[in-house]
Coordinates of C-alpha atoms in Angstrom, one line a residue:
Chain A
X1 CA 42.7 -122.8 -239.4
X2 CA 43.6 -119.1 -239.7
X3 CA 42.3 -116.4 -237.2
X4 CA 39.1 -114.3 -237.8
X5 CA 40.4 -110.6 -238.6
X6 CA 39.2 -108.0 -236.2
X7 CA 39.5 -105.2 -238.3
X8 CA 39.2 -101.7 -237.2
X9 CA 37.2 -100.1 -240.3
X10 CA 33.7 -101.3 -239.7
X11 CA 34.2 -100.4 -235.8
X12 CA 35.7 -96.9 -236.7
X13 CA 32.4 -96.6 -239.4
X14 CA 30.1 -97.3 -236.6
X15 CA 32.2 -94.6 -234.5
X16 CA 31.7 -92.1 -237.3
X17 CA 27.7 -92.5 -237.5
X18 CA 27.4 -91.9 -233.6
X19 CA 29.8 -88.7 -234.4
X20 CA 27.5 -87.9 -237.1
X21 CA 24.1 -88.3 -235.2
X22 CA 25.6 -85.9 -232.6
X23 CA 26.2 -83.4 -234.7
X24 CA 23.6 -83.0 -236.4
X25 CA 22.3 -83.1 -232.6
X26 CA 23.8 -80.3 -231.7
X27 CA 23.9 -78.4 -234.7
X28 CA 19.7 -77.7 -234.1
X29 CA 21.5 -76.4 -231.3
X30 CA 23.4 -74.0 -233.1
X31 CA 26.7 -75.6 -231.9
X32 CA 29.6 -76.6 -233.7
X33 CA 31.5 -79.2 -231.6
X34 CA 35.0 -77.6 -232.1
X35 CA 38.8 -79.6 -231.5
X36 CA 42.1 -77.5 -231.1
X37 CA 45.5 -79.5 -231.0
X38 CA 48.4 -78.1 -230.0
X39 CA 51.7 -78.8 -231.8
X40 CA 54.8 -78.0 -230.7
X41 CA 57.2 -79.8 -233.3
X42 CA 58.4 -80.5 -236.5
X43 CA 58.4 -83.7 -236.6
X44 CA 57.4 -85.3 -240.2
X45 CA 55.6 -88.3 -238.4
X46 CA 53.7 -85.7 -236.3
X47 CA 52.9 -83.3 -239.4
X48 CA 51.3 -86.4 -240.8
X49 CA 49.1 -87.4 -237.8
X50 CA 47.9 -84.3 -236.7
X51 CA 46.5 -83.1 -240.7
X52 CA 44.8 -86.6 -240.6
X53 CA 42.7 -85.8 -237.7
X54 CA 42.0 -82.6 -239.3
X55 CA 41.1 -84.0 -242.2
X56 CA 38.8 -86.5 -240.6
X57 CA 37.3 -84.0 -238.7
X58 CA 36.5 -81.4 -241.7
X59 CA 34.7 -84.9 -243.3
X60 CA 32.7 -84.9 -239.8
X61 CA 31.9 -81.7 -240.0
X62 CA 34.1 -81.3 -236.4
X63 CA 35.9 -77.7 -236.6
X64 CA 39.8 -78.8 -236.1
X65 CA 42.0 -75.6 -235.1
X66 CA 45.8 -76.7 -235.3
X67 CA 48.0 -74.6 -233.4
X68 CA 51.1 -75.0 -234.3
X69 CA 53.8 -73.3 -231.6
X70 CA 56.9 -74.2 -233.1
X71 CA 59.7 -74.1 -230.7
X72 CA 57.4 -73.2 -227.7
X73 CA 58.3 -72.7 -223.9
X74 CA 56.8 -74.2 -221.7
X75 CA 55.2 -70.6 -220.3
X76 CA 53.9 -70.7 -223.8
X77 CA 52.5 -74.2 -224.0
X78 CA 50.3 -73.8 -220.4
X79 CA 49.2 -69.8 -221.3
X80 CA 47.8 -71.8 -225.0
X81 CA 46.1 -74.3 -222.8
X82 CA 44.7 -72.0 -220.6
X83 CA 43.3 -69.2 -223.0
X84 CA 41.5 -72.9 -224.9
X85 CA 40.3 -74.1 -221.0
X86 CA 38.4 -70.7 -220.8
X87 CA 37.1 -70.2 -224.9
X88 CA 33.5 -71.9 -224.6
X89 CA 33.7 -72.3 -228.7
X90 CA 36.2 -75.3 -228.0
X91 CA 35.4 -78.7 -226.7
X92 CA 38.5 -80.7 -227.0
X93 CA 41.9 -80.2 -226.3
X94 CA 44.8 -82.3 -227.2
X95 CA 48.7 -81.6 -226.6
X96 CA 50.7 -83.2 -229.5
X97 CA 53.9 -84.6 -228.1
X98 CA 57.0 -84.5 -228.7
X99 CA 57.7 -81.4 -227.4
X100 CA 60.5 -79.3 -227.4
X101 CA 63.2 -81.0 -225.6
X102 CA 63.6 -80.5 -221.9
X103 CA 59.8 -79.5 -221.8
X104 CA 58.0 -82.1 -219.2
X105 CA 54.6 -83.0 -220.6
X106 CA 53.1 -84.2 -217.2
X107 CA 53.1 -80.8 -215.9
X108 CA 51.2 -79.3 -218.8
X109 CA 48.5 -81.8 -219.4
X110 CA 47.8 -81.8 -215.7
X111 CA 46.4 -78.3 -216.7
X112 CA 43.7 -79.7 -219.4
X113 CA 40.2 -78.8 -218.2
X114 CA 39.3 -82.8 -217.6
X115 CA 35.8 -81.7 -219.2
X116 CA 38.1 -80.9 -222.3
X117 CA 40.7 -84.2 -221.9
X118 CA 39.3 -85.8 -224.8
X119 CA 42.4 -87.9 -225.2
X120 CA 42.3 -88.6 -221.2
X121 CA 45.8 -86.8 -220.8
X122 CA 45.6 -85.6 -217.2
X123 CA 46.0 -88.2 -214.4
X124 CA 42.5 -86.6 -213.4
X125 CA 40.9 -88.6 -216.2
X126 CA 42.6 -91.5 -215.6
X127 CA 42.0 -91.2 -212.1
X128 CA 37.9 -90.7 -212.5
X129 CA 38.0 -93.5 -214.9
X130 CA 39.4 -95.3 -212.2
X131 CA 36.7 -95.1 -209.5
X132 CA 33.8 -95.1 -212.3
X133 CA 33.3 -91.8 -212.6
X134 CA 32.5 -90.2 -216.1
X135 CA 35.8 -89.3 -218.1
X136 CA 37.7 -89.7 -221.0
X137 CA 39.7 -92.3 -221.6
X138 CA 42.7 -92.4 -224.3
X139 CA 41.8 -92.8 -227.5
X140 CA 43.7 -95.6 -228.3
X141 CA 42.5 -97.6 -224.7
X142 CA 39.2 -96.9 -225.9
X143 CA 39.7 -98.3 -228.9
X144 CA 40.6 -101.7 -228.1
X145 CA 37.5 -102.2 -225.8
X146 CA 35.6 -100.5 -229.0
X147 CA 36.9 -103.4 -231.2
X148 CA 36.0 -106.3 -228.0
X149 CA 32.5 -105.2 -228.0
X150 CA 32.0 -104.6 -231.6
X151 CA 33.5 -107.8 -232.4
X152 CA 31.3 -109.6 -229.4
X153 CA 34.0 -110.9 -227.4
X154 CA 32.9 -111.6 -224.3
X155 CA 34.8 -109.8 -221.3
X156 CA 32.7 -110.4 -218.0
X157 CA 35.0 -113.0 -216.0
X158 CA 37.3 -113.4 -218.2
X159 CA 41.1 -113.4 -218.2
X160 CA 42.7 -110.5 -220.0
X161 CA 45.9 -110.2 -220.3
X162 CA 47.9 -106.6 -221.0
X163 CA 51.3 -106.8 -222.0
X164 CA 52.6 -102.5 -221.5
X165 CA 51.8 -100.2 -217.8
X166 CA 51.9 -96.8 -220.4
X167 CA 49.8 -93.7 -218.9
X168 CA 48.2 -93.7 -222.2
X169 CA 47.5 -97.9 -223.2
X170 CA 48.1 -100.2 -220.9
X171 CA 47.2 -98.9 -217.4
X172 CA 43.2 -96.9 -218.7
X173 CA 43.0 -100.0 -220.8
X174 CA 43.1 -102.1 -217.9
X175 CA 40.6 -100.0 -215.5
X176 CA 38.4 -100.2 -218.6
X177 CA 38.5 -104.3 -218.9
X178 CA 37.9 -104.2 -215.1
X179 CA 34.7 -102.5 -215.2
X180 CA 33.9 -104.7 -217.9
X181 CA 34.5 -107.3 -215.2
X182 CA 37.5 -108.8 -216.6
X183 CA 40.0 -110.6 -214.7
X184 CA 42.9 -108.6 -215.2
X185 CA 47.0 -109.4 -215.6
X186 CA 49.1 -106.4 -216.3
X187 CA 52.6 -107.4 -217.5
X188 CA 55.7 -105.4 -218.7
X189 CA 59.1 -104.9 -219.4
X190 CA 60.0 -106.7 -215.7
X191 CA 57.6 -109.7 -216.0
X192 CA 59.2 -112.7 -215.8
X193 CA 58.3 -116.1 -218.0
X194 CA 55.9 -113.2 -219.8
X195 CA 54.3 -116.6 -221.7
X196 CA 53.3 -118.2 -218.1
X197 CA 50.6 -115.2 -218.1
X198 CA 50.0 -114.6 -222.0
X199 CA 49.1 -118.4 -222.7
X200 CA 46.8 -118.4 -220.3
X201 CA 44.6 -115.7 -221.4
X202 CA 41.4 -115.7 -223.1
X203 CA 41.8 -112.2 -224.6
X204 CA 45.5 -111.0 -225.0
X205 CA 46.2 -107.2 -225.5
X206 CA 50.0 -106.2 -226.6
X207 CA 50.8 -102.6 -225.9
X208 CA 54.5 -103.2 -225.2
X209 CA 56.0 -100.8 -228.0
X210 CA 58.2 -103.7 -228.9
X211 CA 58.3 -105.3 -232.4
X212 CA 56.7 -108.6 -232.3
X213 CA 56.9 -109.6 -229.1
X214 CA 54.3 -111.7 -229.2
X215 CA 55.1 -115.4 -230.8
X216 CA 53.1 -118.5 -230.9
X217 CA 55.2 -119.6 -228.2
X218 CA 53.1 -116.9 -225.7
X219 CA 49.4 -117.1 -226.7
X220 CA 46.6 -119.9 -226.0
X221 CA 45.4 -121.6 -228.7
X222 CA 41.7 -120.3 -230.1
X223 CA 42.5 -117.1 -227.8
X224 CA 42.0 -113.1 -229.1
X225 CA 44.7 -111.0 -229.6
X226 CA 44.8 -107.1 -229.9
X227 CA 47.6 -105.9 -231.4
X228 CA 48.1 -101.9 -230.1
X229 CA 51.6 -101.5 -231.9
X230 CA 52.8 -99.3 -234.4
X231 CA 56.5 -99.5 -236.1
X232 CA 57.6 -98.3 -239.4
X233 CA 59.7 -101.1 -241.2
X234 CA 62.7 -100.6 -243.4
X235 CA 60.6 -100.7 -246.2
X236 CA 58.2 -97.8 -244.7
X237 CA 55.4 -99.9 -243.9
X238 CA 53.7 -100.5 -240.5
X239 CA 53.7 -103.9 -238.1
X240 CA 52.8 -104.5 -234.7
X241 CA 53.8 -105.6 -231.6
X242 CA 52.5 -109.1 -232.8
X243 CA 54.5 -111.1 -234.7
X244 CA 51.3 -112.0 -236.8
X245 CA 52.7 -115.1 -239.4
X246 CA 53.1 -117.3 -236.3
X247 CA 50.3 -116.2 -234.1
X248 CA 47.6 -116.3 -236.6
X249 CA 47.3 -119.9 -237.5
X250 CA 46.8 -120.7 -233.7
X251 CA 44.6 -118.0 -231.9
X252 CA 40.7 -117.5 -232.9
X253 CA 40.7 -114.2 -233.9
X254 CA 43.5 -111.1 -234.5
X255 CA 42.9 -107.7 -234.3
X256 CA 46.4 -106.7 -236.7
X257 CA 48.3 -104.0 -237.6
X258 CA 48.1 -101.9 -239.5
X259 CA 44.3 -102.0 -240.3
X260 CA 43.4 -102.5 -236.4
X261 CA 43.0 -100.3 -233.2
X262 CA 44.8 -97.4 -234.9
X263 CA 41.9 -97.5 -237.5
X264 CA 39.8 -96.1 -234.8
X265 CA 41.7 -93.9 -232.5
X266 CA 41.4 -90.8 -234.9
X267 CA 37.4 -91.3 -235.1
X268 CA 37.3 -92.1 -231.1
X269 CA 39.2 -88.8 -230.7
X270 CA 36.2 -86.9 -232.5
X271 CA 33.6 -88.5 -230.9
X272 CA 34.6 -87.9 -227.5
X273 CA 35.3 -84.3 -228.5
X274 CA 31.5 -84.2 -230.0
X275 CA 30.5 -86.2 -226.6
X276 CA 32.3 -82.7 -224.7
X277 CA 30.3 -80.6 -226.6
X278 CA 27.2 -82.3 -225.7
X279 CA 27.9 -82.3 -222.1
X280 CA 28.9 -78.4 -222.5
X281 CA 25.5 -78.1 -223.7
X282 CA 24.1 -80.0 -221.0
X283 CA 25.5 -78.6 -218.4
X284 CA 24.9 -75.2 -219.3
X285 CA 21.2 -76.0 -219.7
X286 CA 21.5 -76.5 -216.3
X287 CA 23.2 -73.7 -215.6
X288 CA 26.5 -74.7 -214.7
X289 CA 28.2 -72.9 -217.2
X290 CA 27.4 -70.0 -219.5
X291 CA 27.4 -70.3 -223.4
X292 CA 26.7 -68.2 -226.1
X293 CA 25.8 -69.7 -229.4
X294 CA 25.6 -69.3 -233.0
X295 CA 29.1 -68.3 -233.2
Chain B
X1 CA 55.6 -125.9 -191.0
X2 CA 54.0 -122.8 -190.6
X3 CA 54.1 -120.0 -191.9
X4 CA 56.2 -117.1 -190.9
X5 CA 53.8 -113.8 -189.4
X6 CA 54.0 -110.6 -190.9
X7 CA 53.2 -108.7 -188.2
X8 CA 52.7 -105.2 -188.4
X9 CA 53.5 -103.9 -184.9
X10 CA 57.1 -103.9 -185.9
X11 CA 56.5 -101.8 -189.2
X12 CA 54.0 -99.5 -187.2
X13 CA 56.8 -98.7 -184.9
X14 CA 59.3 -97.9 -187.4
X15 CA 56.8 -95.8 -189.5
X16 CA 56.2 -94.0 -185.9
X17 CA 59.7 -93.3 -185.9
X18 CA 59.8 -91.4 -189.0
X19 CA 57.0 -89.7 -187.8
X20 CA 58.9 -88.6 -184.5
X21 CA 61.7 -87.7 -186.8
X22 CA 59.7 -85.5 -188.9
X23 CA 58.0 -84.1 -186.4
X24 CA 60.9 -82.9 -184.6
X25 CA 62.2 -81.4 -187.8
X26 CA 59.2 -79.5 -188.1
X27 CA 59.2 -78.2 -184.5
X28 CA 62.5 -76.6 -185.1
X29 CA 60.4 -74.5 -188.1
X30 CA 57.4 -74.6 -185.4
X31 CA 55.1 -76.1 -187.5
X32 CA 52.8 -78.5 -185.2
X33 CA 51.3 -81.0 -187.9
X34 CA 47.5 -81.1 -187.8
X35 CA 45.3 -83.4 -189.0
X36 CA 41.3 -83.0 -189.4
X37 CA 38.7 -85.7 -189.1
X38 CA 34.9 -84.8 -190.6
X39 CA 33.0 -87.6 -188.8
X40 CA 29.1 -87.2 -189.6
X41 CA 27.6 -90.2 -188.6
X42 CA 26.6 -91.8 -185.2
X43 CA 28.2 -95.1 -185.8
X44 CA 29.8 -96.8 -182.9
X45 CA 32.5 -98.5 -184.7
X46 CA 33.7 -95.1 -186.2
X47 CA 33.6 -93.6 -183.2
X48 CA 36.1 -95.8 -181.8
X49 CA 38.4 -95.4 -185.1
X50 CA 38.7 -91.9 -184.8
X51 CA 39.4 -92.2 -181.4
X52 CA 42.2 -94.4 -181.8
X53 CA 43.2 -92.2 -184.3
X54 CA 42.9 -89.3 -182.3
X55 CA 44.8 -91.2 -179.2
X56 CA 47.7 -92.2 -181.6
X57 CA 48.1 -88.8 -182.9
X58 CA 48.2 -87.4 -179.5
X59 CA 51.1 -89.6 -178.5
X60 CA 53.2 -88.9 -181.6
X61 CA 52.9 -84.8 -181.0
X62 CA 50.6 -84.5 -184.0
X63 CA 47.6 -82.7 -183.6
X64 CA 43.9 -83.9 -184.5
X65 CA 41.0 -81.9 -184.4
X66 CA 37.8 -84.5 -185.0
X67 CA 35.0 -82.4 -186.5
X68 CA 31.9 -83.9 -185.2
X69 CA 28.9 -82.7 -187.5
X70 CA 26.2 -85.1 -186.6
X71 CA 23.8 -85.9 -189.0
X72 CA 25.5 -83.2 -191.7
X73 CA 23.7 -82.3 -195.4
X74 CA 26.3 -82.4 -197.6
X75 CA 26.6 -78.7 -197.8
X76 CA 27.9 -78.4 -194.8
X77 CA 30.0 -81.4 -195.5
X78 CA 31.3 -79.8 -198.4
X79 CA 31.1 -76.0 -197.1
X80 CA 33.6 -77.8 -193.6
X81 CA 35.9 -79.0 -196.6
X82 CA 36.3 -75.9 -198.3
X83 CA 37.2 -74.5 -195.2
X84 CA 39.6 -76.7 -194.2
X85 CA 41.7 -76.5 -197.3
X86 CA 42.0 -73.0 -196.8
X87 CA 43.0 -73.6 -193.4
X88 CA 47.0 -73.5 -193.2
X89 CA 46.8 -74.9 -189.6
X90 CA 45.4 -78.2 -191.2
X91 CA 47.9 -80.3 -193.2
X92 CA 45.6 -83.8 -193.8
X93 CA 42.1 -84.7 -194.2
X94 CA 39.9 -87.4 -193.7
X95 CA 36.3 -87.6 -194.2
X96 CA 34.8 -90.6 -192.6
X97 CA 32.9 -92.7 -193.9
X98 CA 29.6 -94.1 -193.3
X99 CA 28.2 -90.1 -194.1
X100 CA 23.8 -89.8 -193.3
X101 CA 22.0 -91.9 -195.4
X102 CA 21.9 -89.8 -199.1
X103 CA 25.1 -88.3 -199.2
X104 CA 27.4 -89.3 -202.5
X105 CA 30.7 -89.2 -200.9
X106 CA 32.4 -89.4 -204.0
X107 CA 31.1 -85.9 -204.9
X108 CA 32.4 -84.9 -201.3
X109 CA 36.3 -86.4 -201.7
X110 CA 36.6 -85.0 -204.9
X111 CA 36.8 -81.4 -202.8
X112 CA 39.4 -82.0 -201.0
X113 CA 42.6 -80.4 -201.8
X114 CA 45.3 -83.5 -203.1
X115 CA 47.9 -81.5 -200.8
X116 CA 46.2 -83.2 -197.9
X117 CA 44.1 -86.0 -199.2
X118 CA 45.7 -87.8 -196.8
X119 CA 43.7 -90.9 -196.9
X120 CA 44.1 -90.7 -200.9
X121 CA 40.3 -90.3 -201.0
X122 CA 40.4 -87.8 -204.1
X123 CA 40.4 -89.7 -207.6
X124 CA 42.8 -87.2 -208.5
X125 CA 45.2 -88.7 -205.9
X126 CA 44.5 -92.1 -207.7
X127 CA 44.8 -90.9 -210.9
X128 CA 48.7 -89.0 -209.9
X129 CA 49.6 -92.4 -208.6
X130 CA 48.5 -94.2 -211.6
X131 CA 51.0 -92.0 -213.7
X132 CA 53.4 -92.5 -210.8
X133 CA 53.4 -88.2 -209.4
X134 CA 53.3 -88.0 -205.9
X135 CA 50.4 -88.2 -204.2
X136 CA 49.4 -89.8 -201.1
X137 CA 47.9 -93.5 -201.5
X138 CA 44.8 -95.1 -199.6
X139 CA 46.7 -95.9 -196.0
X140 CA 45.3 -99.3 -196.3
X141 CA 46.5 -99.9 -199.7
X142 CA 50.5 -98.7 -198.4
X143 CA 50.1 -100.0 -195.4
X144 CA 50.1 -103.7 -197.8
X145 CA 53.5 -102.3 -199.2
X146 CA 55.2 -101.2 -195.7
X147 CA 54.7 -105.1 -194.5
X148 CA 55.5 -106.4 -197.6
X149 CA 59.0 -104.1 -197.7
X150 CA 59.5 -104.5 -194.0
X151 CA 59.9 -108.1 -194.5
X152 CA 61.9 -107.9 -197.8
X153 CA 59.5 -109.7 -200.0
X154 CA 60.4 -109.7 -202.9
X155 CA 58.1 -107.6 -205.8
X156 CA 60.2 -106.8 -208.9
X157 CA 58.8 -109.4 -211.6
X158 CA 57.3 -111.6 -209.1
X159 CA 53.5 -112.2 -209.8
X160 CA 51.1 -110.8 -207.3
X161 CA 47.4 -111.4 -207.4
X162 CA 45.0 -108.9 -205.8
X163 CA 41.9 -109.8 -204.7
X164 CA 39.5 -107.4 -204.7
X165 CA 38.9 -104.5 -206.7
X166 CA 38.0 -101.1 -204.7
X167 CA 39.1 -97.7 -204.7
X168 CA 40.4 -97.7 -201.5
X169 CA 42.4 -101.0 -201.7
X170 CA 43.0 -103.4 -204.6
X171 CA 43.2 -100.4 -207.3
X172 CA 45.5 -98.2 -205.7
X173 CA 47.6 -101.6 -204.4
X174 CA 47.8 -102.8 -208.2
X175 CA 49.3 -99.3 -208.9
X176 CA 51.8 -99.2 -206.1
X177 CA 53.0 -102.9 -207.0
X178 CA 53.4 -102.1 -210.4
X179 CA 55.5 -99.3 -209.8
X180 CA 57.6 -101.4 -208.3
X181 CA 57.6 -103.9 -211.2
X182 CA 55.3 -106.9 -209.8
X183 CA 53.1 -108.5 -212.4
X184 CA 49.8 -107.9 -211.1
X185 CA 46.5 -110.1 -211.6
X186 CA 43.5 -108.5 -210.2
X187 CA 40.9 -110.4 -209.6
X188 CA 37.7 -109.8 -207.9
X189 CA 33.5 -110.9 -207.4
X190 CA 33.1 -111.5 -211.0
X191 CA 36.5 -113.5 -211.8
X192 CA 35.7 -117.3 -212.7
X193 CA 37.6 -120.3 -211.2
X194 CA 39.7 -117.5 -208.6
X195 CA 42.0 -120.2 -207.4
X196 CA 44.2 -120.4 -210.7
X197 CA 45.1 -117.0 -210.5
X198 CA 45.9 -116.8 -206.7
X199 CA 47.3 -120.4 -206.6
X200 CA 49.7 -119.3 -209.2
X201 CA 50.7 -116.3 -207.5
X202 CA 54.2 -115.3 -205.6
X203 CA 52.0 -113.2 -203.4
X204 CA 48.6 -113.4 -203.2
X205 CA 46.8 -110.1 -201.7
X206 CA 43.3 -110.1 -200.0
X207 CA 40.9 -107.5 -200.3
X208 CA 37.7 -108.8 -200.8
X209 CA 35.6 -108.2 -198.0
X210 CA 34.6 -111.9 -197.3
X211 CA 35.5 -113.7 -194.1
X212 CA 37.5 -116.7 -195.0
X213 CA 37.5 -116.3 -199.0
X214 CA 40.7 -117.4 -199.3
X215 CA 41.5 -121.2 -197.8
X216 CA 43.8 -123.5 -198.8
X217 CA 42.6 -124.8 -201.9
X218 CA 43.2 -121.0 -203.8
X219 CA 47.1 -120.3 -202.5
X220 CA 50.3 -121.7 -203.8
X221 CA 52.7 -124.0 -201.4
X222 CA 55.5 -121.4 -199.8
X223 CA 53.7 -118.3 -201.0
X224 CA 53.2 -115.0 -198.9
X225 CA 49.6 -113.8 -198.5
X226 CA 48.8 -110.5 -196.6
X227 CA 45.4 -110.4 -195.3
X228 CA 43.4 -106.8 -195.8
X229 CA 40.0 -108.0 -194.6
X230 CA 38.5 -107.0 -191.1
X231 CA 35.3 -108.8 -189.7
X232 CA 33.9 -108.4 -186.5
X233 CA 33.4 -112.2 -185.1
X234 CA 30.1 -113.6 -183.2
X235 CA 32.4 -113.9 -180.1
X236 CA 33.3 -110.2 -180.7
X237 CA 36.8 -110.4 -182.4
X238 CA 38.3 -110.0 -185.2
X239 CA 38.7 -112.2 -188.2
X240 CA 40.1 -111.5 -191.8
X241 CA 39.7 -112.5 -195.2
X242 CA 41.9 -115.5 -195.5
X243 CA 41.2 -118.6 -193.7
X244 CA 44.3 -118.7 -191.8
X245 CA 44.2 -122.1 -190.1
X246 CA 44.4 -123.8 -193.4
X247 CA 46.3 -121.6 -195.2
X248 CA 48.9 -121.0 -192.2
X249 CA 50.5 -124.7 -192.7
X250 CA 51.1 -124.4 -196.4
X251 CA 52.1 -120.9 -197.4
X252 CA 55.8 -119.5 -196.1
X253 CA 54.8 -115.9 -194.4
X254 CA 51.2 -114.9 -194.0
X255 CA 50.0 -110.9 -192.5
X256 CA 47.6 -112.1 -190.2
X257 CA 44.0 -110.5 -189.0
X258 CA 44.3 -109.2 -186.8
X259 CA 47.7 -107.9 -185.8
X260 CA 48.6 -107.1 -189.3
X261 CA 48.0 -104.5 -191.9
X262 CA 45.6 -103.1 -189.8
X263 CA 47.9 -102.2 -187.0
X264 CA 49.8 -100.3 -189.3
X265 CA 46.8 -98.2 -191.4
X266 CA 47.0 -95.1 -188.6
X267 CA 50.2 -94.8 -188.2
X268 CA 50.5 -94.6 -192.2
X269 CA 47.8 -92.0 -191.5
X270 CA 49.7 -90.2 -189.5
X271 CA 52.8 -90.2 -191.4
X272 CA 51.2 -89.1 -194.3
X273 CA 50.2 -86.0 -193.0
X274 CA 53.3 -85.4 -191.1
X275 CA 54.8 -85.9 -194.8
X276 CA 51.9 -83.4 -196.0
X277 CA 52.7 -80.6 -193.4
X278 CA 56.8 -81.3 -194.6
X279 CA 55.9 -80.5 -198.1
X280 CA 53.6 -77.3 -197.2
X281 CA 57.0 -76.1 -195.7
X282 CA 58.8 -76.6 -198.7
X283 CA 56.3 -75.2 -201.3
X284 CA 56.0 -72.3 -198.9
X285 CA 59.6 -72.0 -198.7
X286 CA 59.7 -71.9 -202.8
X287 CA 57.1 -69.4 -202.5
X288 CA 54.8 -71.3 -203.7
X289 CA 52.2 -71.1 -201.0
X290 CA 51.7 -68.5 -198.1
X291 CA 52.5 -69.2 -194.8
X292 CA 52.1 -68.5 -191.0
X293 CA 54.3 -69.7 -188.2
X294 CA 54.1 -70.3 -184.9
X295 CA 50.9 -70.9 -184.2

């Protein structure tokens, strides 16, 4: 028996039609849904990321403005978001970490317009999200509850375990799978006999940042796993948090690395930012905001 | 056996403590700590909790002001928040619920300013909690973690199941005790087969809202189990989510109902906006905010 593959391509395909059906939405609208990321590094791995979702977008026909800072303070950082908070032609903000050292990135995404969050950076998001109210979740939370439902894995009552409490995975992931009405465990770095909890979950999610971590030894047999990690090896590939050779062979289905939720975090990104132009345009339909199109 | 009581009278007096403490800091700056209390309904039962609130705020030298609007619209509910953020006099604010029939109160909390969201009512407060910034949590939901420190139970990579899922307790618990590194399972309405979670629980924490949900069959031998629910009895009393005669014999503390986390909710009330009228003295004293004295 081997595990079913939960691979992220067909999911991230289906993400990129909805993207595309927007668009061409809003473009009757004369609106161009319209993404700036800051950068504020030079950091190769970075570099690499951020001109993907560029070129992803450009394929989308999603504008992409990268503004890259270099060594920027933080006065400069919060003035950039600021001036994007208040241009109406952008819909989507994201702040690229790292950042400069000694630069505290909680106090500058707490200044992302939430309508704007599309990568739910500010606690405001995750707060919203939290009570049910309409926000953006991270991209990469999203896109392991993108992969559930595509995949049909049922979530209503059952138990679902998280391994990682990040701001960014672990913690919107899990008000996500409780609105799904999942039974919830959320285990970390302090949990002890991690396995007690792990083999006795239906789905398993692994967002610990930790090299295979997951064995056999700490899933249920016929069980899903979603592997959330991302590590270069020596030999410049990428692996998970999962160590996949053992886990495979017993579980039902894998969602692996690379070639899983990663797959669809870039295309998530652009569809919530087309989602934020959308409800720009509603809203200032009903004249909440002003907008000027055609630009 | 039986089980040891958590009772919250003796945490209630020591939060009242630091509350007299605080307050006779502030005196020395004279800043009176005030709290406001938007009641718009004609409810009985709230009546007599903001009295008590009132009464307790009286006898600790903080002053209340209860805002009796009667049957409100929600402009004037939100108009009466408005004002009272801008209010410097006013350090914490509650709106109680039930509002008249038609309101959305979670269009309403959203207004109020996190500075004195004292009742962590604003899903911005939940969200700054969730990425562990300060911000004042649900009283009810710390008022779970004041027993359960009181007593020295231990939390660090112990399991803790919560049970129950709302805004104003299990989801703002679950992010307290994982800040202070318990493995958390939260379950709720829609989990199947509830007693193997709970029954495999260190702690087992009930928020559910159902009288006698949780008997003996769903708690593990020598366990602690802190009881959240309040239900008024035929005969008039109160009664609590855990059905405490059974469980009482076979679990090694238990916070009973009543006499437990209730007792120490107003006080937590109170100290919280004591704490909130302390840090409008420091931000005013980094400039931050304006400020006048002595009134």
């Amino acid at each position: 028996m081997s595990a079913r593959l939960l691979l992220g391509e067909p999911v991230a395909e289906k993400v990129r039609q909805r993207i595309g059906d927007l668009v061409t939405q809003l473009a009757t609208e004369h609106v161009t849904p319209k993404l700036a990321v800051i950068v504020a590094t030079d950091n190769q791995a970075t570099n690499w990321y951020v001109s993907s979702i560029a070129r992803a977008a450009t394929k989308l026909a999603v504008a992409c403005e990268v503004l890259d800072l270099g060594e920027a303070t933080a006065e400069t950082l919060a003035e950039t978001i600021k001036t994007l908070n208040a241009d109406e032609q952008i819909h989507g903000i994201i702040l690229q970490t790292p950042l400069p050292q000694g630069i505290d990135a909680s106090s500058l995404v707490k200044l992302i317009d939430p309508a704007k969050d599309i990568d739910g950076a500010n606690p405001v998001s995750l707060g919203q999200l939290s009570v049910g109210q309409e926000a953006f979740a991270p991209a990469t939370a999203r896109s392991v509850i993108e992969i559930l439902e595509h995949y049909r894995i049922p979530l209503a009552g059952k138990h679902v375990a998280v391994i990682g409490r990040s701001t960014v995975v672990g913690k919107p992931l899990a008000q996500l799978l409780l609105q799904l009405d999942a039974t919830v465990t959320i285990c970390h770095s302090r949990t002890v006999n991690l396995a007690e909890h792990t083999s006795r979950a239906e789905v398993c999610v692994v967002a610990a940042g930790q090299p295979h971590l997951l064995t056999a030894n700490e899933v249920a047999a016929h069980s899903v796993v979603i592997d959330v990690g991302t590590h270069v090896t020596e030999s410049g590939g990428l692996t998970g948090d999962v160590q996949a050779d053992s886990v495979q062979p017993l579980v039902s289905a894998l969602s692996p690395v690379p070639g899983g939720v990663g797959t669809v975090t870039t295309a998530l990104l652009l569809l919530h930012t087309v989602q934020a132009a959308v409800n720009f345009l509603e809203r200032s339909r009903r004249g909440e905001c002003q907008m000027s199109v055609g630009r």
